[in-house]
GROMACS .gro file of C-alpha atoms in nm:
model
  247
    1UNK     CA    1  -1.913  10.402   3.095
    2UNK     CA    2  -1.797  10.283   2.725
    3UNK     CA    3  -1.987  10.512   2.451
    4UNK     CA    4  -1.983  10.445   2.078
    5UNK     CA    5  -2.183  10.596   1.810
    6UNK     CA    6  -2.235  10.517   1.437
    7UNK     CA    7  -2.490  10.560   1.188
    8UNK     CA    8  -2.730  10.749   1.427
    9UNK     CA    9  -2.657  10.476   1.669
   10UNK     CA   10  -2.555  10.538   1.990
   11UNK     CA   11  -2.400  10.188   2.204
   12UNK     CA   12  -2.397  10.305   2.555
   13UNK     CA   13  -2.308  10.008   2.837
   14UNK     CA   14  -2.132  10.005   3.169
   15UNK     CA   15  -1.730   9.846   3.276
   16UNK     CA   16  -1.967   9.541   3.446
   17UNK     CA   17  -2.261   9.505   3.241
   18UNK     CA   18  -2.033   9.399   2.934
   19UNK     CA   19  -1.776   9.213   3.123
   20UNK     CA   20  -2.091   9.027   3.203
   21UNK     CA   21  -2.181   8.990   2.867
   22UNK     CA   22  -1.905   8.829   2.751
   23UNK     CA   23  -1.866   8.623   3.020
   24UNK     CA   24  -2.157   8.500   2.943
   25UNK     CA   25  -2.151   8.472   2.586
   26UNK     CA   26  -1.788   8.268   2.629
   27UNK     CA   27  -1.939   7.994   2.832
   28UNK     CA   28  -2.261   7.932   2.611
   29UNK     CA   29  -2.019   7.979   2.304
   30UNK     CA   30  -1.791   7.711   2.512
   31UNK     CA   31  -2.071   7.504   2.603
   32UNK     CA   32  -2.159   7.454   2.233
   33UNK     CA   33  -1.792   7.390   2.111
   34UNK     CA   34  -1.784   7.130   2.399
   35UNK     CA   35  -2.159   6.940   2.252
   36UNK     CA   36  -1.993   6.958   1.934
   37UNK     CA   37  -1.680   6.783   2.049
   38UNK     CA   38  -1.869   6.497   2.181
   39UNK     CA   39  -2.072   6.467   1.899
   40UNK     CA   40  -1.748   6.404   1.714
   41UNK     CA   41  -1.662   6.157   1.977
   42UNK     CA   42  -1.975   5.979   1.976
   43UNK     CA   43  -1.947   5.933   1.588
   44UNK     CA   44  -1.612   5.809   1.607
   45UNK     CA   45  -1.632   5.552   1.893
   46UNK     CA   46  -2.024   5.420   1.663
   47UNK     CA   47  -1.773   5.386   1.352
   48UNK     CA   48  -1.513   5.180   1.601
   49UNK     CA   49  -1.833   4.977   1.706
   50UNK     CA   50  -1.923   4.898   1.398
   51UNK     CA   51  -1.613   4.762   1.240
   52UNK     CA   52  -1.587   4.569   1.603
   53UNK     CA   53  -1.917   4.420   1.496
   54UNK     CA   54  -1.797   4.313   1.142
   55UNK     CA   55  -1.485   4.181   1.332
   56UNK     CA   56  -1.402   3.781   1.253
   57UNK     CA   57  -1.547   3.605   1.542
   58UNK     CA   58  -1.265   3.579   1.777
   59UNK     CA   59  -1.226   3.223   1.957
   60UNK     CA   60  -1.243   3.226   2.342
   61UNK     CA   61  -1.204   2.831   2.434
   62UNK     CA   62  -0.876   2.863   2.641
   63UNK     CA   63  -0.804   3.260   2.660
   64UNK     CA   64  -0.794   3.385   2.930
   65UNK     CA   65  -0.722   3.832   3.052
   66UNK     CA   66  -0.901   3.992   2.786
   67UNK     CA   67  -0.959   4.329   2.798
   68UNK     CA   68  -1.334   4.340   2.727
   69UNK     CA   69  -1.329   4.738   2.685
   70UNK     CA   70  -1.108   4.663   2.384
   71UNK     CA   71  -1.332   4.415   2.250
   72UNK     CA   72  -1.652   4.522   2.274
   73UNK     CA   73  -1.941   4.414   2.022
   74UNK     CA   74  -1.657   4.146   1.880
   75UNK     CA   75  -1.773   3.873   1.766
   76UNK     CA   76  -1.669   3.537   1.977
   77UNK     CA   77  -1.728   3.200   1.972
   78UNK     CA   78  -1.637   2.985   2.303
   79UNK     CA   79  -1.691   2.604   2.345
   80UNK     CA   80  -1.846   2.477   2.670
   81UNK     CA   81  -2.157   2.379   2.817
   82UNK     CA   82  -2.424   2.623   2.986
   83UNK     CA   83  -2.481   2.579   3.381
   84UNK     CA   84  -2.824   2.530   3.342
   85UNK     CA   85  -2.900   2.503   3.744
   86UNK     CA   86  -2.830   2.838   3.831
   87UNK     CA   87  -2.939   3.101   3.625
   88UNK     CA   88  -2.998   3.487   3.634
   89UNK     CA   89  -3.367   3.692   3.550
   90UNK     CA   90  -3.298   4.044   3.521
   91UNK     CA   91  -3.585   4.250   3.654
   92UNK     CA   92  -3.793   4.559   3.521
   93UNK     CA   93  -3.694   4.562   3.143
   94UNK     CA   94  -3.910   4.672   2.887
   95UNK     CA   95  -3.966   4.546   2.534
   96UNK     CA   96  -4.189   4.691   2.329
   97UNK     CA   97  -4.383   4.866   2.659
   98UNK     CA   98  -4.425   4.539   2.767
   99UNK     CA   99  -4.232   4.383   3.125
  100UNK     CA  100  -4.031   4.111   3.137
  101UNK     CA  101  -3.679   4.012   3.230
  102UNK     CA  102  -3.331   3.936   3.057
  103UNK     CA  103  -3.191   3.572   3.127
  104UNK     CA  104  -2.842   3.577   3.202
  105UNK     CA  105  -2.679   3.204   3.209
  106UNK     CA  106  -2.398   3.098   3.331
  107UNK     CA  107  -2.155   2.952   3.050
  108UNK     CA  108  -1.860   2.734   3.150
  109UNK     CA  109  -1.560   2.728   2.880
  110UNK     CA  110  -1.376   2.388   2.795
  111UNK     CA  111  -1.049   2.556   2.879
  112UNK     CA  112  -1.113   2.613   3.238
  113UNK     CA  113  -1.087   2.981   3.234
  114UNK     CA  114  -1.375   3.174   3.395
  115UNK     CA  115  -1.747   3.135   3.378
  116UNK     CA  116  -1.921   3.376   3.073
  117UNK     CA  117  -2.253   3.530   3.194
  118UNK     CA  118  -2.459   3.444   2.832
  119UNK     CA  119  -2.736   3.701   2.746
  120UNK     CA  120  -3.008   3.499   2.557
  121UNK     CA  121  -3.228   3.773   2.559
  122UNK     CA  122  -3.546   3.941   2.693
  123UNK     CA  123  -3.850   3.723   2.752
  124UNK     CA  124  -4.180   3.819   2.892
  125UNK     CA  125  -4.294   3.872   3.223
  126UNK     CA  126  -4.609   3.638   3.225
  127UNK     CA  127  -4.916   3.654   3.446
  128UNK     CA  128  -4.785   3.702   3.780
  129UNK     CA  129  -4.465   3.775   3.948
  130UNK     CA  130  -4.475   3.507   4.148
  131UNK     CA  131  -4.448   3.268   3.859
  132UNK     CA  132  -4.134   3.271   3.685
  133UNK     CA  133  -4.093   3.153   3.341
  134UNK     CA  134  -3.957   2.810   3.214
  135UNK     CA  135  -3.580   2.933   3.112
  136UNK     CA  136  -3.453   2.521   3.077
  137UNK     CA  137  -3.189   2.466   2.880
  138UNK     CA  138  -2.956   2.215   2.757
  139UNK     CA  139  -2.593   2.159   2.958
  140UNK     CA  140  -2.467   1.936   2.647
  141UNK     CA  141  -2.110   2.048   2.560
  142UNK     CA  142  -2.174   2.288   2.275
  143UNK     CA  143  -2.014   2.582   2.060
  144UNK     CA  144  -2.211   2.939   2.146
  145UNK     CA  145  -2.181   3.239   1.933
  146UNK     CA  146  -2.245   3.626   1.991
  147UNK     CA  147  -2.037   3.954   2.094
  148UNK     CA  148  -1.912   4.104   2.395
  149UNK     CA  149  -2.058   4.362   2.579
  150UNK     CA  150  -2.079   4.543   2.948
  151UNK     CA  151  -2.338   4.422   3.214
  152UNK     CA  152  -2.691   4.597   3.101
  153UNK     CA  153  -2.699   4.941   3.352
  154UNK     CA  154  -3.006   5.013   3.481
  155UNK     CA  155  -3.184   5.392   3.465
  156UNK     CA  156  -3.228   5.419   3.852
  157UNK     CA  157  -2.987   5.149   4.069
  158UNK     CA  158  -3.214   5.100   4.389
  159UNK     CA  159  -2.985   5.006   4.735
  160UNK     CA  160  -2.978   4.625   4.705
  161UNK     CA  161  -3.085   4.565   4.392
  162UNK     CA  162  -2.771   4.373   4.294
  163UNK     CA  163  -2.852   4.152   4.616
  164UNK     CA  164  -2.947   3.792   4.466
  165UNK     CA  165  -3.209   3.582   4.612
  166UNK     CA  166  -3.170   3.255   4.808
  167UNK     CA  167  -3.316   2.991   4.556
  168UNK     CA  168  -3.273   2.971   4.142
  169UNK     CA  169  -3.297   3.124   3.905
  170UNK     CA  170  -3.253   3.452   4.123
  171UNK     CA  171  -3.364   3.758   4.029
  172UNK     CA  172  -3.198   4.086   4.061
  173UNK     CA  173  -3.252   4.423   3.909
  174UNK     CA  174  -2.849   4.520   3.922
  175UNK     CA  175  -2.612   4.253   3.765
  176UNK     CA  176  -2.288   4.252   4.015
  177UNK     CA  177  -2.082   4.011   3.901
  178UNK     CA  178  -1.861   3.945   4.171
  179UNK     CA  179  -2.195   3.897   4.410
  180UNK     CA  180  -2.269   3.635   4.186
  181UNK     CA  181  -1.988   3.466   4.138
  182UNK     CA  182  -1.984   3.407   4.521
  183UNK     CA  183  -2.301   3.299   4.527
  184UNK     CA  184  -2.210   3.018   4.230
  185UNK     CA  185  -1.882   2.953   4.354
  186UNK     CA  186  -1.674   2.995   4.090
  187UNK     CA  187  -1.497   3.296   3.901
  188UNK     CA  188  -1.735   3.522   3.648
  189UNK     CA  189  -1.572   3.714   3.341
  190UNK     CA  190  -1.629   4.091   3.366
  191UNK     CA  191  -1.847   4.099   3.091
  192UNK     CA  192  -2.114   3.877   2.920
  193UNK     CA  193  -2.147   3.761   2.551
  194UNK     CA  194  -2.493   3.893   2.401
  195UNK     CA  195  -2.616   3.569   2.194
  196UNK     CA  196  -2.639   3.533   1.883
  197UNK     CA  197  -3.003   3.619   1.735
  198UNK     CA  198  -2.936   3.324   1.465
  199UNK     CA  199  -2.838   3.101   1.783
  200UNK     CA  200  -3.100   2.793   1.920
  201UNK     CA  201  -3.213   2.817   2.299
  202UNK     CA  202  -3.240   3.199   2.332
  203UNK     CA  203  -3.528   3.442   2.344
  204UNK     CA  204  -3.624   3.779   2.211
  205UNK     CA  205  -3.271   3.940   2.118
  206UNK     CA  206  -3.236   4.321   1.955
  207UNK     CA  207  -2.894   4.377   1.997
  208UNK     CA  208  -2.815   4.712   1.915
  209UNK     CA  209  -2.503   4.924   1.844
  210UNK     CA  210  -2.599   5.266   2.047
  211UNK     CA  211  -2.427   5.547   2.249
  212UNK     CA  212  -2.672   5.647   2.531
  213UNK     CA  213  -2.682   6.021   2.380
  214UNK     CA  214  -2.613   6.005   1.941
  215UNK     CA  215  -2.445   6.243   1.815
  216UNK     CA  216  -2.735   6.392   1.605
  217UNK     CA  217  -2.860   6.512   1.993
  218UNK     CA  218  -2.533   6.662   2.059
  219UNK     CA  219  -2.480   6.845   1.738
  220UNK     CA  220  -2.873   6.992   1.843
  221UNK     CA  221  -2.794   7.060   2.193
  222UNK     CA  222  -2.494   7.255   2.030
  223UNK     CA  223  -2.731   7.461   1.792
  224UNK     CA  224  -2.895   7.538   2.132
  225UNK     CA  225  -2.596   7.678   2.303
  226UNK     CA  226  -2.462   7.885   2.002
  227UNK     CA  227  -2.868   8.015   1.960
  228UNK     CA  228  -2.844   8.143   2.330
  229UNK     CA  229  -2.569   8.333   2.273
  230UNK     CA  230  -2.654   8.492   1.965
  231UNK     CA  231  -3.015   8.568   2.161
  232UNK     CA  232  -2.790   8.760   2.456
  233UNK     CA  233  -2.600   8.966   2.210
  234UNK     CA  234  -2.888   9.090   2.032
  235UNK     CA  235  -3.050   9.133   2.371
  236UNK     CA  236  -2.748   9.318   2.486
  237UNK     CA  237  -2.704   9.547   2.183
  238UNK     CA  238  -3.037   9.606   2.185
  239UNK     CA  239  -3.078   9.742   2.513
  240UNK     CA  240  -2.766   9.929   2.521
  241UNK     CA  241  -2.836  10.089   2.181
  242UNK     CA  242  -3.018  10.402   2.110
  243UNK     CA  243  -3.096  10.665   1.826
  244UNK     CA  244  -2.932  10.960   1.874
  245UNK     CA  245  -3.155  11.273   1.925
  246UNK     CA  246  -3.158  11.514   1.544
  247UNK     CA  247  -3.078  11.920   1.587
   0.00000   0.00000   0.00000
């Protein structure tokens, strides 16, 4: 039993009960120094997106191994013409609470190199499922613009969802790139090039520069863990404290 007294104040506790204490109190203390290590993360890799973004457009016509992680949200231009035959509606995403689908088209460079899945945005679902909308385009030899990014990940990934159907445009709710490139035929770039919004033959586009959690949320979720464990030592003093008895 560890005793202390002070002021009237007697501190009375137990060997376990404050081993448990500050076991405690070290992993809420840690879990908050941890939140507020990934907030710092999460700020620097938005500042590393951002001057990405404001990047000169890099040219792909004729490159070929580039490491897409590296590159993200850079700007690129690549000359080509669009496979407009066989095309690629991604199911179940939401715009403004409203369904509809991302169309992903195939984009074949000049230089030979693989095809470049090309995002041209989110377009509505229309009346019925069983209709799908017009998604034409041109396959004249043209110049497109945008900025690379990862394959959009879904919330929940279903078993099979990344299967594509038998006729086109197929429709999947998981983009596997590899699936589709056997399906097409030809080789598929790891990554796809988000069109840009000032860009002819695309749809709805809100390209965004995001983390999935901000660092705002982590520096709160750290306030959290720091507030917990200055809750438990109050709780602790508090009921291992007592006024010592006058006379």
């Amino acid at each position: 039993m560890i005793k202390l007294s002070t002021g009237g104040i007697e501190f009375r506790c137990s060997l376990p009960a404050l081993s448990g204490y500050l076991l405690l109190f070290g992993l809420l203390c840690s879990l908050g120094l941890w939140q507020l290590s990934r907030g710092e993360q999460k700020t620097i890799l938005l500042a590393q997106q951002q001057e990405a973004s404001n990047a000169e457009a890099l040219d792909l016509t004729r490159q070929t191994g580039i490491d897409s992680d590296a590159l993200r949200y850079r700007p690129v231009l690549v000359s080509g013409h669009y496979d407009a035959v066989h095309q690629i509606l991604i199911d179940n995403q939401m715009l403004n609470g409203k369904p509809g689908y991302l169309v992903l088209t195939p984009f074949l460079p000049d230089g030979g190199q693989p095809g470049i899945l090309v995002n041209r945005g989110w377009i509505a679902l229309g009346v019925s499922r069983d209709v799908l909308p017009d998604i034409s385009i041109s396959m004249v030899a043209q110049q497109v613009r945008g900025r690379i990014n990862r394959f959009p990940e879904p919330g929940l990934k279903l078993k099979g969802a990344e299967i594509p159907g038998e006729t086109w445009p197929v429709r999947v709710q998981v983009l596997d790139n590899k699936l589709l490139a056997d399906k097409l035929g030809y080789a598929l770039s790891d990554y796809q090039i988000e069109l840009d919004p000032a860009q002819s033959e695309g749809y709805q586009r809100q390209w965004k520069i995001a983390v999935a959690i901000p660092p705002e949320k982590h520096r709160a979720y750290a306030v959290q863990w720091f507030g917990l464990a200055l809750t438990l030592t109050a709780l602790f003093v508090w009921t291992s404290s007592r006024k010592i008895p006058r006379g």
